[in-house]
Amino acid sequence: MSKKISKVLNRELKSIEEWRNSFGASTPDQTLFISDKKIESVFESLSDKLKGNYPFHHPVYAGQMLKPPHQIAQAAYAMAMTINPNNHALDGGPPSSEMEKEVMSILADFFGYGDEFLGHLTSSGTIANLEALWVARQSHPTKKIAFSENAHYTHGRMCEVLRLGAVTVPILENGKFDLETITPDEIGTMVVTLGTTGLGEVEPLDQIIPWAKKHGIRIHIDAAYGGFFRTLKDSVLIDGTNWNQMQEADSIVVDPHKHGLQPYGCGAVLFKNPEVGMFYKHDSPYTYFTSDDLHLGEISLECSRAGAAAVAFWTTLQCFPLKEKEGFGPILAKCRKAALTGYSLMVDSEKLVPYKKPELDILTYFPVNESTNNVSDISKLSKQVFEAGMRDQSFYLSLFKVPSSSFTKLHPQFDANEDQVSILRSVLMKPEQADFMEELINRIEASF
Ligand SMILES: *Cc1c(COP(=O)(O)O)cnc(C)c1O
């Protein structure tokens, strides 16, 4: 943590301690006592264990969808966590509940919903999507949910949980949904993913909006990964077509714990029509809604939720607005540039071949040498490179499986001698990676 942030954190933790003491001295009960020696030894062993992680903070980590939260969020979370407010009810954390309402208004405004909406934070993108699909079911109880073959795997799982019929929509070569294969009458809600988890692809919302309107079908946008890229919708770095129309959807999910600089435990769901609030009505004797103001627990599937998550996100948005030229925009622009730089370096490389042109900041590629003829050669070499980087601690990538039929459509010179091919995948979520791509690619090329 930077000296400045850690100094401010210590100062403000003291200030909270004073507030705590202002209610009169209270010493922890004897049962909670731990010896100094025990604290020393347990924490020493803890830090040893934690060093077993991969270096998520460093540009050499160019693997899975992982990155540490901003230090501002870490500090804000740590402060709030000493109080541990619960955003279930206003009584569980009045200030953090207000901060949650404020960040939800900022997100609603950002996605184009304006003042009229319903929404709250969740513990994850999966739970946020579960809630959106639950509202989808309550809205059209007899109909099915449709999503593309590239949607996050949890949509299928959550349809099972909700006992909802699910329809998988194939994707055509031009990236459009193959709507010919489905029966609109049986669909209640179509899921459109803006920023797929595998390749970071932006699904064709522009195609789905008129089709869904015509058939009276709801639209749910899963922007768990991609949502913050909307800051770049008017820039030359991405194609803004689909990002510009998000306000047409009935619900939107975004994960602040992915590109929102937050620690885990921070997803979000928004509904365009606040009337879906009626689905949440419950009347349990142990909840404690003492006022007529909106209690977030009244409009969420989950009961207890960390107020600290709202505090951390609120603090982050004070420092980093959701704008193109300030705050989040420049950060995401760097991530996007990292992917574009990596792509053009690989186009010129003799040893690494880009699998597909990236639409956001996820780059997929594969290694080749003189004797690479078929997909099993590629899988073997990919695994070899993946392992070599980790062994030498010089780079960290992830493996990604693609059906050989899709692979050979893009790279017909290779023989599909197996059903699947393993390639390499780098989720370039750190702005520092924009200037590190040349070095990263040099290191990868030197490893085989
Ligand atoms: C990550 C992701 C999810 C799941 O979110 P979690 O926060 O990991 O539960 C859902 N959809 C998409 C598109 C994602 O990228």
PDB file of C-alpha atoms and ligand atoms in Angstrom, residues 65 124-127 129 152 154-155 193 195-197 222-225 255 257-258, ligand 1:
ATOM      1  CA  MET A  65      -9.717 -12.708 -14.864  1.00  0.00           C
ATOM      2  CA  SER A 124     -21.255 -11.702  -7.076  1.00  0.00           C
ATOM      3  CA  GLY A 125     -22.165 -11.656 -10.746  1.00  0.00           C
ATOM      4  CA  THR A 126     -23.614 -15.146 -10.435  1.00  0.00           C
ATOM      5  CA  ILE A 127     -26.036 -14.040  -7.708  1.00  0.00           C
ATOM      6  CA  ASN A 129     -27.697 -12.947 -12.732  1.00  0.00           C
ATOM      7  CA  HIS A 152     -21.347 -17.623 -18.778  1.00  0.00           C
ATOM      8  CA  THR A 154     -23.823 -20.176 -14.630  1.00  0.00           C
ATOM      9  CA  HIS A 155     -26.855 -19.124 -16.727  1.00  0.00           C
ATOM     10  CA  THR A 193     -23.532 -10.797 -22.946  1.00  0.00           C
ATOM     11  CA  GLY A 195     -18.015  -8.925 -22.913  1.00  0.00           C
ATOM     12  CA  THR A 196     -18.051 -12.744 -22.812  1.00  0.00           C
ATOM     13  CA  THR A 197     -15.927 -14.364 -20.143  1.00  0.00           C
ATOM     14  CA  ASP A 222     -24.884  -9.761 -18.661  1.00  0.00           C
ATOM     15  CA  ALA A 223     -22.129  -7.153 -18.528  1.00  0.00           C
ATOM     16  CA  ALA A 224     -20.484  -8.712 -15.454  1.00  0.00           C
ATOM     17  CA  TYR A 225     -17.130  -8.544 -17.158  1.00  0.00           C
ATOM     18  CA  ASP A 255     -19.369  -6.858 -11.497  1.00  0.00           C
ATOM     19  CA  HIS A 257     -15.191  -6.857  -8.423  1.00  0.00           C
ATOM     20  CA  LYS A 258     -13.975  -7.456 -11.974  1.00  0.00           C
TER      21      LYS A 258
HETATM   22  C1  LIG B   1     -17.554 -13.441 -14.227  1.00  0.00           C
HETATM   23  C2  LIG B   1     -18.814 -13.518 -14.975  1.00  0.00           C
HETATM   24  C3  LIG B   1     -19.991 -14.001 -14.371  1.00  0.00           C
HETATM   25  C4  LIG B   1     -20.004 -14.574 -12.982  1.00  0.00           C
HETATM   26  O1  LIG B   1     -19.705 -13.587 -12.034  1.00  0.00           O
HETATM   27  P1  LIG B   1     -19.037 -13.948 -10.628  1.00  0.00           P
HETATM   28  O2  LIG B   1     -18.873 -12.610 -10.013  1.00  0.00           O
HETATM   29  O3  LIG B   1     -17.748 -14.643 -10.920  1.00  0.00           O
HETATM   30  O4  LIG B   1     -19.996 -14.830  -9.895  1.00  0.00           O
HETATM   31  C5  LIG B   1     -21.160 -13.976 -15.103  1.00  0.00           C
HETATM   32  N1  LIG B   1     -21.160 -13.511 -16.371  1.00  0.00           N
HETATM   33  C6  LIG B   1     -20.054 -13.049 -16.980  1.00  0.00           C
HETATM   34  C7  LIG B   1     -20.132 -12.546 -18.393  1.00  0.00           C
HETATM   35  C8  LIG B   1     -18.837 -13.041 -16.302  1.00  0.00           C
HETATM   36  O5  LIG B   1     -17.728 -12.619 -16.914  1.00  0.00           O
END
